[in-house]
Short mmCIF file of C-alpha atoms in Angstrom, two decimals:
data_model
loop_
_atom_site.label_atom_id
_atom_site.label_comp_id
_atom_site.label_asym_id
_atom_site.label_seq_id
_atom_site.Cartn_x
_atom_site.Cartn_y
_atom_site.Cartn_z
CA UNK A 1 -5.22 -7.46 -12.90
CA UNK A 2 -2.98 -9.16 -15.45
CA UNK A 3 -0.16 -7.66 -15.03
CA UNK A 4 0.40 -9.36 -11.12
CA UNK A 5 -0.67 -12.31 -12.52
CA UNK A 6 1.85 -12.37 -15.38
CA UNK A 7 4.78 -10.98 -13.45
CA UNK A 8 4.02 -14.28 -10.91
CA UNK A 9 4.33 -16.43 -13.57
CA UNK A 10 7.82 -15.17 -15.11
CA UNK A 11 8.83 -14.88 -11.29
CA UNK A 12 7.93 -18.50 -10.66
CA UNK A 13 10.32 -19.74 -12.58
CA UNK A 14 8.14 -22.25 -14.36
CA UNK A 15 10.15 -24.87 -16.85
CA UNK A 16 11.56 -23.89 -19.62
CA UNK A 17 15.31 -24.30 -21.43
CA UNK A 18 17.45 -22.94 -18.68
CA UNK A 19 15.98 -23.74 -15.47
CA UNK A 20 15.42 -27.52 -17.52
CA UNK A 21 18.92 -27.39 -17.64
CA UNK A 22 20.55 -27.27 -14.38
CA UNK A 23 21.36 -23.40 -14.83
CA UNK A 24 20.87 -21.21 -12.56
CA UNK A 25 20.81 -17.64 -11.60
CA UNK A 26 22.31 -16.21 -8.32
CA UNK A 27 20.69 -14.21 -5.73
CA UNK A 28 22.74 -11.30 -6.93
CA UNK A 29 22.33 -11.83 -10.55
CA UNK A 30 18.47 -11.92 -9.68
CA UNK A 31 18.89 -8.25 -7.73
CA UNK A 32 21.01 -6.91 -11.19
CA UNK A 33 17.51 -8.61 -12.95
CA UNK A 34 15.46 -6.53 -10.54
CA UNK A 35 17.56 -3.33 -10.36
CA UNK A 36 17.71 -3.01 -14.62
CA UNK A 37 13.80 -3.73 -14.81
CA UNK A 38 13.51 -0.70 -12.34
CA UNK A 39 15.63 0.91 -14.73
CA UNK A 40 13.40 0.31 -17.65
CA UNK A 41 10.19 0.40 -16.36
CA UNK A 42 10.33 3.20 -14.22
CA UNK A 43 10.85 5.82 -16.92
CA UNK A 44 8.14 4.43 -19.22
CA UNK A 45 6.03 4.70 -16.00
CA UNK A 46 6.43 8.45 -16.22
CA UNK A 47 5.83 8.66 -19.97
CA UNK A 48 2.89 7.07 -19.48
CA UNK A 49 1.77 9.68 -16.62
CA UNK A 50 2.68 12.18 -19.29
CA UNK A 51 0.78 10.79 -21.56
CA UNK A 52 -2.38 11.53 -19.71
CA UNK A 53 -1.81 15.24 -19.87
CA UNK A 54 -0.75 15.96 -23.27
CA UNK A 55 -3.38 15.32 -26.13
CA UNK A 56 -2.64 12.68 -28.73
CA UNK A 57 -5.48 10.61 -29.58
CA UNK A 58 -9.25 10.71 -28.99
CA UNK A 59 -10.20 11.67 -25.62
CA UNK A 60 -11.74 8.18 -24.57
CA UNK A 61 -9.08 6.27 -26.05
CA UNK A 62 -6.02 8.31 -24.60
CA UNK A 63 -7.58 7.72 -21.39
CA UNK A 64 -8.23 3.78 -21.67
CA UNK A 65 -4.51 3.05 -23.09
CA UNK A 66 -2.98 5.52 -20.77
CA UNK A 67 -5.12 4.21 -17.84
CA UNK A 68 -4.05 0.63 -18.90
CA UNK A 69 -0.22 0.94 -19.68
CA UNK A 70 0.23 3.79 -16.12
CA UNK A 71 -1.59 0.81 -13.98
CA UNK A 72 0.82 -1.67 -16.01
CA UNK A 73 3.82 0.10 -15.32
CA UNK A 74 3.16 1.17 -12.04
CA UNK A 75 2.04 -2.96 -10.83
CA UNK A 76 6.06 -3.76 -12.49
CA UNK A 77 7.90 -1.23 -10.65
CA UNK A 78 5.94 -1.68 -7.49
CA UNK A 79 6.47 -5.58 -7.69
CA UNK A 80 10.58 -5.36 -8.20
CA UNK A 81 10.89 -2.46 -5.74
CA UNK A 82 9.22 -4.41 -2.79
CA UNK A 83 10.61 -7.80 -3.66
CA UNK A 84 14.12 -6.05 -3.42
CA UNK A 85 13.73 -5.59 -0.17
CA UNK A 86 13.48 -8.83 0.79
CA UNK A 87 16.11 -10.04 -1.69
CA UNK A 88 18.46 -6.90 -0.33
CA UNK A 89 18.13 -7.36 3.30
CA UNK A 90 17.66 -10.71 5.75
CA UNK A 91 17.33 -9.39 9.19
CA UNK A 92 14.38 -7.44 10.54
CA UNK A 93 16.58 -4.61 11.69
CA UNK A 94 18.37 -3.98 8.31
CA UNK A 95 14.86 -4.07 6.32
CA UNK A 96 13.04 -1.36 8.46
CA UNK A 97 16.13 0.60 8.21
CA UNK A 98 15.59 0.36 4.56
CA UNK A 99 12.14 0.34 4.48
CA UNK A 100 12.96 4.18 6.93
CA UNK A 101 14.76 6.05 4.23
CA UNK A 102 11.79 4.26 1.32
CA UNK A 103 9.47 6.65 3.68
CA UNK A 104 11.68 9.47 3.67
CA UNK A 105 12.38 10.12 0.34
CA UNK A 106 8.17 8.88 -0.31
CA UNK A 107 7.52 11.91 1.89
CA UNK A 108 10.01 14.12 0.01
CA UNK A 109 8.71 12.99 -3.90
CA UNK A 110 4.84 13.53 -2.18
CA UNK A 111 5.17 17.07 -1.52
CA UNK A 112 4.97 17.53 -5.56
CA UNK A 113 1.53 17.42 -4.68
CA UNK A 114 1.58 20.64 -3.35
CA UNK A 115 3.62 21.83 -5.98
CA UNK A 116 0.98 21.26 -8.12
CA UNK A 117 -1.82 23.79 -6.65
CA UNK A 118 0.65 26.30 -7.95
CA UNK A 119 0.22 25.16 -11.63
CA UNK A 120 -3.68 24.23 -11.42
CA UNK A 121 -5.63 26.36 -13.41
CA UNK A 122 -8.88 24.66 -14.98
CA UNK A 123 -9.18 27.15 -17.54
CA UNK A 124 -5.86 26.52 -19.01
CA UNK A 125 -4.01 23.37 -18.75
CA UNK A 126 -0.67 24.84 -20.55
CA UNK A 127 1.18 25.56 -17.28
CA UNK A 128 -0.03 22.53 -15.58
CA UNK A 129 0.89 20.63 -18.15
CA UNK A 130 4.71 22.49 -18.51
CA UNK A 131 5.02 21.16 -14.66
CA UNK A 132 3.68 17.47 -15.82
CA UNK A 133 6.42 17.18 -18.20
CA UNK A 134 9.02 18.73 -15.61
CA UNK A 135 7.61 16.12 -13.14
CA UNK A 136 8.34 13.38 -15.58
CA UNK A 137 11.47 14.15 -16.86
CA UNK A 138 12.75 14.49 -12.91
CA UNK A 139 11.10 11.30 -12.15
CA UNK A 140 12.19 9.16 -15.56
CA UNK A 141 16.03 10.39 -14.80
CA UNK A 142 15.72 9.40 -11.21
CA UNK A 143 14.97 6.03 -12.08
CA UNK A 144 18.01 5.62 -14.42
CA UNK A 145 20.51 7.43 -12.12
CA UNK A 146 19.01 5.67 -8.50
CA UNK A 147 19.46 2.31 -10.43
CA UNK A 148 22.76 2.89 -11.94
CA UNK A 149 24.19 3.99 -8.57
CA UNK A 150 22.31 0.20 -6.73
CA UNK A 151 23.56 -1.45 -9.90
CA UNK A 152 26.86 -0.33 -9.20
CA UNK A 153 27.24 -0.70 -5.41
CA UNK A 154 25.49 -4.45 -5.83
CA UNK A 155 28.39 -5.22 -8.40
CA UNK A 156 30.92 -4.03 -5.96
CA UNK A 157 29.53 -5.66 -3.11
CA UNK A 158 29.83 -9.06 -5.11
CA UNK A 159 33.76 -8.49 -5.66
CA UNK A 160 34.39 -7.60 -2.41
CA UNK A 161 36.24 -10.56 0.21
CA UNK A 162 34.04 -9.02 3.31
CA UNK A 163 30.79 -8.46 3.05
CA UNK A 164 29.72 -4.89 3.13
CA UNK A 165 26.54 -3.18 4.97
CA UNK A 166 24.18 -3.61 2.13
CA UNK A 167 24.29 -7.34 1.79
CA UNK A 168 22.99 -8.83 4.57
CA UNK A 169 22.53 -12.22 2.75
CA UNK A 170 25.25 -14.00 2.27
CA UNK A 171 24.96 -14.89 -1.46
CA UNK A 172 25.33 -11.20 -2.39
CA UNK A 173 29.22 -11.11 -1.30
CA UNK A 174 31.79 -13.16 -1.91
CA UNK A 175 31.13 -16.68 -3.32
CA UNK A 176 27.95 -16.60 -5.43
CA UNK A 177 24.97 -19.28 -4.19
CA UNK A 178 23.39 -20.39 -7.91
CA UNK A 179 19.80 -21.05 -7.44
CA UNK A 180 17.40 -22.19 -10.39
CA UNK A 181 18.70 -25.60 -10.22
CA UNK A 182 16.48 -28.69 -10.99
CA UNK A 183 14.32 -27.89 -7.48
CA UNK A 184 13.30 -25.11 -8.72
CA UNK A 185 13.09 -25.30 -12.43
CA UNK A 186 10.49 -28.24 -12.35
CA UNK A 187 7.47 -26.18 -10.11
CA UNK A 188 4.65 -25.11 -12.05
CA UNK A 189 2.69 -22.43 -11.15
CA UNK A 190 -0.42 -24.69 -10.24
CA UNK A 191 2.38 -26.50 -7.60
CA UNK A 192 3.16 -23.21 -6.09
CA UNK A 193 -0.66 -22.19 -5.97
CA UNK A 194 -0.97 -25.63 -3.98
CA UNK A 195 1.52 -24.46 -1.61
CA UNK A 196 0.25 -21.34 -0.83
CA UNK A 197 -3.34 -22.87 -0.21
CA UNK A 198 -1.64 -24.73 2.51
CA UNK A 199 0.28 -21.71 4.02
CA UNK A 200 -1.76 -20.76 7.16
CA UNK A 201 0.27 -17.91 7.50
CA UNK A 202 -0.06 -16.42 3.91
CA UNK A 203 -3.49 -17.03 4.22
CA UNK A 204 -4.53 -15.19 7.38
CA UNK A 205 -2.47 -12.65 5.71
CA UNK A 206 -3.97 -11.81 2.91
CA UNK A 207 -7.75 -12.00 4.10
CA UNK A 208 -6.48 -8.97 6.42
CA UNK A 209 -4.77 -7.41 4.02
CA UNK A 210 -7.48 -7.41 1.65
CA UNK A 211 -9.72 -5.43 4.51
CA UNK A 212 -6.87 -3.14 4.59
CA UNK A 213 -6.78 -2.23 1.13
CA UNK A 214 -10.39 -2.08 1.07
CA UNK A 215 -10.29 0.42 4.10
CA UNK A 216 -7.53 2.36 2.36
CA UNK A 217 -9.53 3.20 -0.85
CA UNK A 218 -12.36 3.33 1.11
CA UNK A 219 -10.72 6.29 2.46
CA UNK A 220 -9.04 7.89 -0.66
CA UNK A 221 -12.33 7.55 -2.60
CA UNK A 222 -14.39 9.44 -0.16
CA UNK A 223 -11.93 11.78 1.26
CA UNK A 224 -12.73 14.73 -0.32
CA UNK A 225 -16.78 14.13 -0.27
CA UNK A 226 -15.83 14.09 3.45
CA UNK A 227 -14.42 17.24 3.57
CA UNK A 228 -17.38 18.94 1.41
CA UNK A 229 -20.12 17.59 2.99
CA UNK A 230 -18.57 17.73 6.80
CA UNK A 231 -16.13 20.61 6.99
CA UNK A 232 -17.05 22.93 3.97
CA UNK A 233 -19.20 25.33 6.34
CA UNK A 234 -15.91 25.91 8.51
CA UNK A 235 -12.74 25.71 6.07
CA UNK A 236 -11.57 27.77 3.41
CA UNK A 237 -11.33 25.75 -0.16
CA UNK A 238 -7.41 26.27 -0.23
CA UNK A 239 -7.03 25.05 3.43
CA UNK A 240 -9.35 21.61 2.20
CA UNK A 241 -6.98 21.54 -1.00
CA UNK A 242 -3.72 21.76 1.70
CA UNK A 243 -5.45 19.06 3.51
CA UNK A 244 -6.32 16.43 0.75
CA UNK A 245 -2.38 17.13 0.02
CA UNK A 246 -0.88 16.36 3.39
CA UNK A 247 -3.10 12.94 3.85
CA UNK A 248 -0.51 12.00 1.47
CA UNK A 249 2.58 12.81 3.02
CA UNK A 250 1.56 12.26 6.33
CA UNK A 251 1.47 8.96 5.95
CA UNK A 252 5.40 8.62 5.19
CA UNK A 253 5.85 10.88 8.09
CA UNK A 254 4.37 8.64 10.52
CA UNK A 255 6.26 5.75 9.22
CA UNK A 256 9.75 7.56 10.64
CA UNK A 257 8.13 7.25 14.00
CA UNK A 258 6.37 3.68 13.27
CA UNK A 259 9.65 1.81 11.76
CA UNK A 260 12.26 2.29 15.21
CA UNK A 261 8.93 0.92 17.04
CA UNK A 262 9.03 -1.92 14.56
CA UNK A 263 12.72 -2.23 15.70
CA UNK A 264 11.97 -2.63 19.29
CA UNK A 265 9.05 -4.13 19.45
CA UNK A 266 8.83 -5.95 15.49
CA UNK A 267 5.84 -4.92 13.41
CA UNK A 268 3.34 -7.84 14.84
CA UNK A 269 2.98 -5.76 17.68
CA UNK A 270 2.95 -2.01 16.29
CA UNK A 271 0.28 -2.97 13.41
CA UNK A 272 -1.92 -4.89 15.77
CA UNK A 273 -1.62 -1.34 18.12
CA UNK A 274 -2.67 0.48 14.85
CA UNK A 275 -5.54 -1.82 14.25
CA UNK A 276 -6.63 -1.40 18.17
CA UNK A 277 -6.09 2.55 17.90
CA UNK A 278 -7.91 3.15 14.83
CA UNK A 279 -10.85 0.88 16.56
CA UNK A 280 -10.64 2.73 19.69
CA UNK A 281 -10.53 6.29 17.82
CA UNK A 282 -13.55 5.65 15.96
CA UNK A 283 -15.92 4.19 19.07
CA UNK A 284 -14.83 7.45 20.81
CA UNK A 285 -15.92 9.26 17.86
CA UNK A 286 -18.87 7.33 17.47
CA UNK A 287 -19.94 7.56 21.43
CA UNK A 288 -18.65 10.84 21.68
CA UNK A 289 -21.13 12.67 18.91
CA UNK A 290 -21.89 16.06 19.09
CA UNK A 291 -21.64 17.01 22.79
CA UNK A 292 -17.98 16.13 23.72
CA UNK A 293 -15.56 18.70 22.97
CA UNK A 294 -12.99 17.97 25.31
CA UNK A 295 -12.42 14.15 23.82
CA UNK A 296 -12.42 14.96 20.64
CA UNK A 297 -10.32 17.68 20.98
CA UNK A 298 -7.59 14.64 22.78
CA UNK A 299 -7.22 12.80 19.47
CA UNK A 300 -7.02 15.87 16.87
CA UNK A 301 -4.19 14.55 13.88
CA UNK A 302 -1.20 16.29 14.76
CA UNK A 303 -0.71 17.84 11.32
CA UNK A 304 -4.39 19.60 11.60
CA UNK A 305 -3.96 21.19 15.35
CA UNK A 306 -1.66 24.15 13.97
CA UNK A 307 -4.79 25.45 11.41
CA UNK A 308 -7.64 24.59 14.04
CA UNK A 309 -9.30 28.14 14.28
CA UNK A 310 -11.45 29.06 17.35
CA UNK A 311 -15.01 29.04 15.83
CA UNK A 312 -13.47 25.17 14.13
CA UNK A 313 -12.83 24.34 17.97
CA UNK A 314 -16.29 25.56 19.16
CA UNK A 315 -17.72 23.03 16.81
CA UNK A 316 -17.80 19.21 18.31
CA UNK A 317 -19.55 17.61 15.36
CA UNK A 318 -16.76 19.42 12.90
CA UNK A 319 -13.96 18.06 15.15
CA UNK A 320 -15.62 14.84 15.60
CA UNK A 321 -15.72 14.44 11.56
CA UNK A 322 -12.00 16.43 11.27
CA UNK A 323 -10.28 13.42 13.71
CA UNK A 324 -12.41 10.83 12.07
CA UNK A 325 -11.33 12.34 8.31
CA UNK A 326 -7.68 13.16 9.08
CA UNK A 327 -6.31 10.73 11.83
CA UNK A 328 -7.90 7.70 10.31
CA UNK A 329 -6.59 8.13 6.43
CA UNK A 330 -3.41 9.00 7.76
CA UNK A 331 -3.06 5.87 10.20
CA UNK A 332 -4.92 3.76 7.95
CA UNK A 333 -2.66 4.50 4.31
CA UNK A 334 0.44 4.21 7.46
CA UNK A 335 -0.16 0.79 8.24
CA UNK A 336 -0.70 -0.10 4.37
CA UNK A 337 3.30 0.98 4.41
CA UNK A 338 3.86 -1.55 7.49
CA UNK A 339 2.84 -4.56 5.86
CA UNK A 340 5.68 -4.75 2.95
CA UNK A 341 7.62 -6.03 6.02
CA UNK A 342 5.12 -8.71 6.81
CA UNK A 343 5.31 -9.82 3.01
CA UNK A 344 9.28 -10.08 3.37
CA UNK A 345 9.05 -12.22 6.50
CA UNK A 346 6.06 -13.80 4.46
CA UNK A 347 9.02 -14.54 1.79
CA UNK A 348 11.47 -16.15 4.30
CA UNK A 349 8.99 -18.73 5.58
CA UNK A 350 7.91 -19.72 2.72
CA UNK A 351 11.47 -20.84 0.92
CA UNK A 352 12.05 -22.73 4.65
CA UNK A 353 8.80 -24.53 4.67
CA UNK A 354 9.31 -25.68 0.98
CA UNK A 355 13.11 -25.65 0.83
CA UNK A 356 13.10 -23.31 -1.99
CA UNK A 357 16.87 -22.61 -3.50
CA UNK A 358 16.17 -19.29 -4.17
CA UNK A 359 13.39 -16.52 -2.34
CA UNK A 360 9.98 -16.55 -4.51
CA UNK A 361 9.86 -12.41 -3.82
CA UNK A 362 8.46 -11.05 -6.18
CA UNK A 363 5.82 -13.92 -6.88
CA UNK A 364 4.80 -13.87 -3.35
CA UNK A 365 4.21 -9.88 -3.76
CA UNK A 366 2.36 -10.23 -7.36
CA UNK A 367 0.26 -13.10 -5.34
CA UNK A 368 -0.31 -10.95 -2.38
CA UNK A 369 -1.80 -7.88 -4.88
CA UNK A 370 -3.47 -10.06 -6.63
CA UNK A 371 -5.69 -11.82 -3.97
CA UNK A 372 -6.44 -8.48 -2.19
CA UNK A 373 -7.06 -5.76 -5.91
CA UNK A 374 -10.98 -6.63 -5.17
CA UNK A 375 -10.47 -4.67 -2.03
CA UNK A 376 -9.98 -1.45 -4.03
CA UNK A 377 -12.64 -2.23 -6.58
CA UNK A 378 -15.05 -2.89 -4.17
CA UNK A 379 -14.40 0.22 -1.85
CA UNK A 380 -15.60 2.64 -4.02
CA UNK A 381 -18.62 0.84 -4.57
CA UNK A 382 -20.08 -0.27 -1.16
CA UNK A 383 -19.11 2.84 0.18
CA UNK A 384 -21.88 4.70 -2.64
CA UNK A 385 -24.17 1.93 -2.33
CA UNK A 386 -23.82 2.16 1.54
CA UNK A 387 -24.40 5.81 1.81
CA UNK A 388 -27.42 6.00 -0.66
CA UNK A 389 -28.69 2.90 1.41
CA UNK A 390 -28.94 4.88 4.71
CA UNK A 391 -29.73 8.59 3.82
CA UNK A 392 -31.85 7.59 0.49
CA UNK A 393 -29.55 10.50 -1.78
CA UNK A 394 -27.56 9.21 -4.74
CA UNK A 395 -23.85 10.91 -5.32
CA UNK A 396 -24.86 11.14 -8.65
CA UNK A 397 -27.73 12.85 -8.31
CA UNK A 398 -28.96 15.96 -6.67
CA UNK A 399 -32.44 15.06 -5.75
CA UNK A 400 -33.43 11.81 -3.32
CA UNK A 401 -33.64 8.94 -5.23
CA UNK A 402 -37.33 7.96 -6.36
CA UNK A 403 -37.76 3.93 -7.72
CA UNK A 404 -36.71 3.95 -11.24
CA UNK A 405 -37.05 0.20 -12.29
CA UNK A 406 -35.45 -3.25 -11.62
CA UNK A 407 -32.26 -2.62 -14.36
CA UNK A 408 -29.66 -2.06 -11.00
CA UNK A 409 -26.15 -3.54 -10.98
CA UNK A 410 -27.04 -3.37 -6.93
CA UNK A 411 -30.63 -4.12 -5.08
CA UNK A 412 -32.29 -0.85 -5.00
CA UNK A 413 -32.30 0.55 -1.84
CA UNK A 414 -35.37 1.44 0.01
CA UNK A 415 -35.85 5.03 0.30
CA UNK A 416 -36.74 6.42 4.18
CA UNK A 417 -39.68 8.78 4.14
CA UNK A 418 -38.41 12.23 3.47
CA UNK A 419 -39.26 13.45 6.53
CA UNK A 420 -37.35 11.41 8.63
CA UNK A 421 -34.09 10.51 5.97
CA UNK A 422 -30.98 11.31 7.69
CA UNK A 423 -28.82 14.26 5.96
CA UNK A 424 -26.30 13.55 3.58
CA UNK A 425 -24.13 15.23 6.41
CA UNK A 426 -25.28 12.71 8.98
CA UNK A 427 -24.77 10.00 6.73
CA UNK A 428 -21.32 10.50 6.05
CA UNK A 429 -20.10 11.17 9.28
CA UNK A 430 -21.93 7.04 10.55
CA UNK A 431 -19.78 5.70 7.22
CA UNK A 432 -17.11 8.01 8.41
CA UNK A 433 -16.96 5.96 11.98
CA UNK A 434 -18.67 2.99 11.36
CA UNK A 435 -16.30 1.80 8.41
CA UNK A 436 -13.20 1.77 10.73
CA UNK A 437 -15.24 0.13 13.16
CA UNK A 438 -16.29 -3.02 10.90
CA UNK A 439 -12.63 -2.96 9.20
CA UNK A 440 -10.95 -3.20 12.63
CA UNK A 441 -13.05 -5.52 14.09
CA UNK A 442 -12.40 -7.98 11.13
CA UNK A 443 -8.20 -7.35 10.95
CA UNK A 444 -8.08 -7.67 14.70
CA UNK A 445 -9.92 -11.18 14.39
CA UNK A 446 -7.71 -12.55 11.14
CA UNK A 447 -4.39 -10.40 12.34
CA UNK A 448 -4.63 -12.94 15.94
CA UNK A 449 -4.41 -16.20 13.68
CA UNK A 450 -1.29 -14.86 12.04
CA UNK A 451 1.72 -16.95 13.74
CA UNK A 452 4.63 -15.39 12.36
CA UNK A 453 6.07 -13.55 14.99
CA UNK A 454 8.38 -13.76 18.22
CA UNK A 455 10.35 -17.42 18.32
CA UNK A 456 8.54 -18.65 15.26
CA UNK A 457 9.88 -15.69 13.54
CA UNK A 458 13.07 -16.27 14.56
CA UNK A 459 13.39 -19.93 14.16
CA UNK A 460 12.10 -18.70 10.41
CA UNK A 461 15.16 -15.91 9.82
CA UNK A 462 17.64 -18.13 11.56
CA UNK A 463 16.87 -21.35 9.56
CA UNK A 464 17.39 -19.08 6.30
CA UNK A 465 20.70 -17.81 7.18
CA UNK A 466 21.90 -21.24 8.24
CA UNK A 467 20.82 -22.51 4.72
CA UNK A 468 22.24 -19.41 3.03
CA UNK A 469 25.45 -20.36 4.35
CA UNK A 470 25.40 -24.09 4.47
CA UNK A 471 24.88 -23.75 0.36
CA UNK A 472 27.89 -20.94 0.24
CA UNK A 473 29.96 -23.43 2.02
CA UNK A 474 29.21 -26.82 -0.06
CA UNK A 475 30.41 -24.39 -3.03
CA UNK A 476 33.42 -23.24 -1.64
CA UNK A 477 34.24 -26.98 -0.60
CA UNK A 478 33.69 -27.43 -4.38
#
C-alpha cells in the first residue's frame, strides 16, 4: 500500500528546490521521466519474479521480500505505464487506439500462461524454473528495448516543426510548454487531497471502482474452487487447467471488440452495458436454475462453446455454473481494462477545474489504486466468510465446522443443522450468481452519478487543448 502512496507524493510535485524556484519540467521531459522509469523498473520487476523461483534465502523470508519488492515493482510500472497514456494522447479516439494495441500485445505476453503447463512438474521444479528465467530475461529485455524505441520516437517527435501521430498534445512537438512553475510547485499533498474530496466526479468514481476490483478478485480468488466444486464431475483436469489459462487472455480479447465500441459510442456507455449485461446474465442464471437448458445454453462464453461435449450440454446446472464461471470473469477482468480510460478523462478534468500547468497523471492513478486496494483484500475474505456462512463448511477444513470458541477475526457463523445445510456445490453456485448480482446493482447506482460524459466531456477535452495551446502560444510570443 505504500508504494501508491509514495509514488503520489513524488508525482505531486510537493515544494522543494526546483519547483520553489520557478523551474519547470515540460510535458515531454515528464514522458522521457516516465519512459526511463519504465526502463528501470520494469527489468527489476522481472528479477524480482525470478526471485520467487530460484532458492536463496529461507523459505519464509524469500517469500516476504520477494512478495514485497514484485508488488513494489509491479505498483511503479503499472503507475507510469497508465499515466502515459494520458500524458501521450488527448483525444478519446487516439487513447483507445492506444489503449487497442496495450490489449493486443496483453493477450499475446498472456498466452505464456499456457506455455507454462508444458514446464509444470511438481516433483521437479528444474525445468519450470529453466522457463522462469527464460520468461524473465524476455520480459527484462523487452522493457529496455520497448522504452528505448518510445524514448527515441518521443525525442524525435519534439524536434520535429509538424507534429507527428503520436503527440496529440501539443506540448510534445514543437515549442516546449514548461510546467512546474510557482502554481504548481507551492501544492502540498494535503491541498490536492482537499481537491479531490471536492471532485464529484473522482469520487463517484472510485466508490465504483472499488466494487469492481472487489468483484474482480472476487473472481480470481475463487475461480478455480469454482471449477472443482461445480464442473470437476464433467471436465477433464487438463481441460480446467486450459480454462483457468484462457480467463486470462480472454479478457484482452474482448477488449479488441470493446475499444472501436468505445470509439463510437465512448466508454460511459459500453461499461454501463457491461455492468447491465453482467446483471442481466446472472438473474437469468439465477432464475433459470437447473431446469432451463435452452437459456443457458444462449449465453455460453464464446471461448468455452468449441470444448462443450454432449453429456456437458445435457447438464443445465453444469452450464448454468460454466456461463456464470467463464462469461462473468471474463467480462468482469474486461471492464477492469475499460476504466484506465475513465482515469485519463478523470486526469483532464481535473487540471481544468483547478487550472493545473501540468496533468497530475500519475498521482491521480496512485490515488485511484490506493482508495480502491481494500477491494482486493477484502474479496478473498467475504467471499470465505460468505460461503462458510451459508453452507456451514470451512475451505480450510474438511469436516462442517463445529463452535470452537470466541478467538474469530470474523463473528462465527451459525452452523444449519446437518440435515438440511446446503452442499458446498450449492453454495458456490448462489455466491457464484448472487455476487454479480449485489456488485452490479451497486456500480449501476454510483456509475449513474458519474457526469463525465457526452458535452461535459467535451467541454472538458476542448478546454484542455485550448489551454495547451494558449500556453504554447504566450511562449512563442516570448
Amino acid at each position: 500500500m505504500w508504494t501508491p502512496l509514495s509514488q503520489c507524493t513524488r508525482s505531486a510535485k510537493l515544494p522543494s528546490g526546483s519547483e520553489r524556484s520557478g523551474a519547470g519540467l515540460s510535458s515531454r521531459a515528464v514522458v522521457l521521466a516516465r519512459v526511463r522509469s519504465l526502463g528501470w523498473h520494469g527489468p527489476l520487476l522481472a528479477l524480482s519474479f525470478l526471485a520467487f523461483w530460484v532458492p536463496w534465502a529461507p523459505a519464509g523470508l524469500q517469500f516476504l521480500l520477494c512478495l514485497c519488492l514484485y508488488d513494489g515493482f509491479l505498483t511503479l510500472v503499472d503507475l507510469h505505464h497508465h499515466a502515459l497514456l494520458a500524458d501521450l494522447a488527448l483525444s478519446a479516439h487516439d487513447r483507445t487506439h492506444l489503449n487497442f494495441y496495450c490489449s493486443l500485445f496483453s493477450a499475446a505476453g498472456s498466452l505464456s500462461v499456457f506455455a507454462s503447463y508444458a514446464f509444470w512438474n511438481k516433483e521437479d521444479f528444474s525445468s519450470f524454473r529453466t522457463f522462469c528465467v527464460a520468461l524473465a530475461t524476455g520480459s527484462g529485455l523487452g522493457f529496455v528495448g520497448a522504452t528505448r524505441l518510445l524514448r527515441r520516437r518521443v525525442e524525435v517527435a519534439g524536434r520535429e516543426p509538424v507534429c507527428p501521430d503520436l503527440a496529440v498534445d501539443s506540448s510534445l512537438c514543437g515549442e516546449e510548454l514548461p510546467v512546474g512553475g510557482e502554481e504548481v510547485g507551492s501544492i502540498t499533498l494535503g491541498q490536492y487531497l482537499w481537491q479531490l474530496a471536492h471532485h464529484r466526479n473522482f469520487l463517484w468514481f472510485v466508490g465504483m471502482d472499488l466494487v469492481q476490483v472487489f468483484h474482480c478478485h472476487f473472481n480470481s480468488n475463487f475461480f478455480p474452487l469454482f471449477l472443482e466444486h461445480l464442473l470437476s464431475d464433467h471436465i477433464s483436469l487438463s481441460m480446467g487447467s486450459f480454462l483457468l489459462g484462457i480467463s486470462y487472455v480472454a479478457p484482452h480479447l474482448n477488449n479488441l471488440y470493446f475499444l472501436p465500441l468505445c470509439r463510437r459510442w465512448g466508454v460511459y456507455s459500453v461499461v454501463r452495458g457491461l455492468f447491465l449485461l453482467k446483471l442481466g446474465l446472472s438473474l437469468l442464471m439465477l432464475l433459470a436454475g437447473p431446469d432451463r437448458p435452452g437459456l443457458l445454453c444462449l449465453f455460453i462464453a464464446r471461448y468455452a462453446l468449441l470444448s462443450l461435449t454432449p453429456t456437458f450440454l445435457s447438464h443445465s446446472f453444469t452450464l448454468a455454473c460454466f456461463l456464470s464461471t467463464g462469461s462473468n470473469r471474463v467480462f468482469t477482468e474486461g471492464t477492469c481494462k475499460l476504466l484506465t480510460l475513465v482515469v485519463t478523462d478523470l486526469v483532464d478534468e481535473d487540471l481544468v477545474l483547478n487550472h493545473r500547468k501540468q496533468a497530475a497523471s500519475a498521482l491521480l492513478f496512485g490515488m485511484v489504486a490506493l482508495v480502491t486496494k481494500p477491494g482486493q483484500t477484502f474479496a478473498p475474505l467475504l467471499g470465505t466468510w460468505l460461503l462458510c456462512f451459508y453452507t456451514g463448511h470451512d475451505l480450510f477444513q474438511q469436516p462442517p465446522l463445529t463452535s470452537v470458541g470466541s478467538a474469530q477475526p470474523w463473528p462465527e457463523p451459525p452452523a444449519p443443522p446437518r440435515a438440511q445445510a446446503p452442499s458446498l456445490r450449492q453454495g458456490c453456485f448462489y455466491l457464484l450468481v448472487l455476487v454479480p448480482i449485489t456488485c452490479a446493482l451497486l456500480q449501476l447506482f454510483t456509475w449513474s452519478k458519474f457526469m463525465l460524459h457526452g458535452k461535459r466531456l467535451h467541454m472538458v477535452k476542448a478546454q484542455r487543448q485550448n489551454l495547451a495551446q494558449a500556453q504554447t502560444l504566450d511562449i512563442k510570443t516570448v
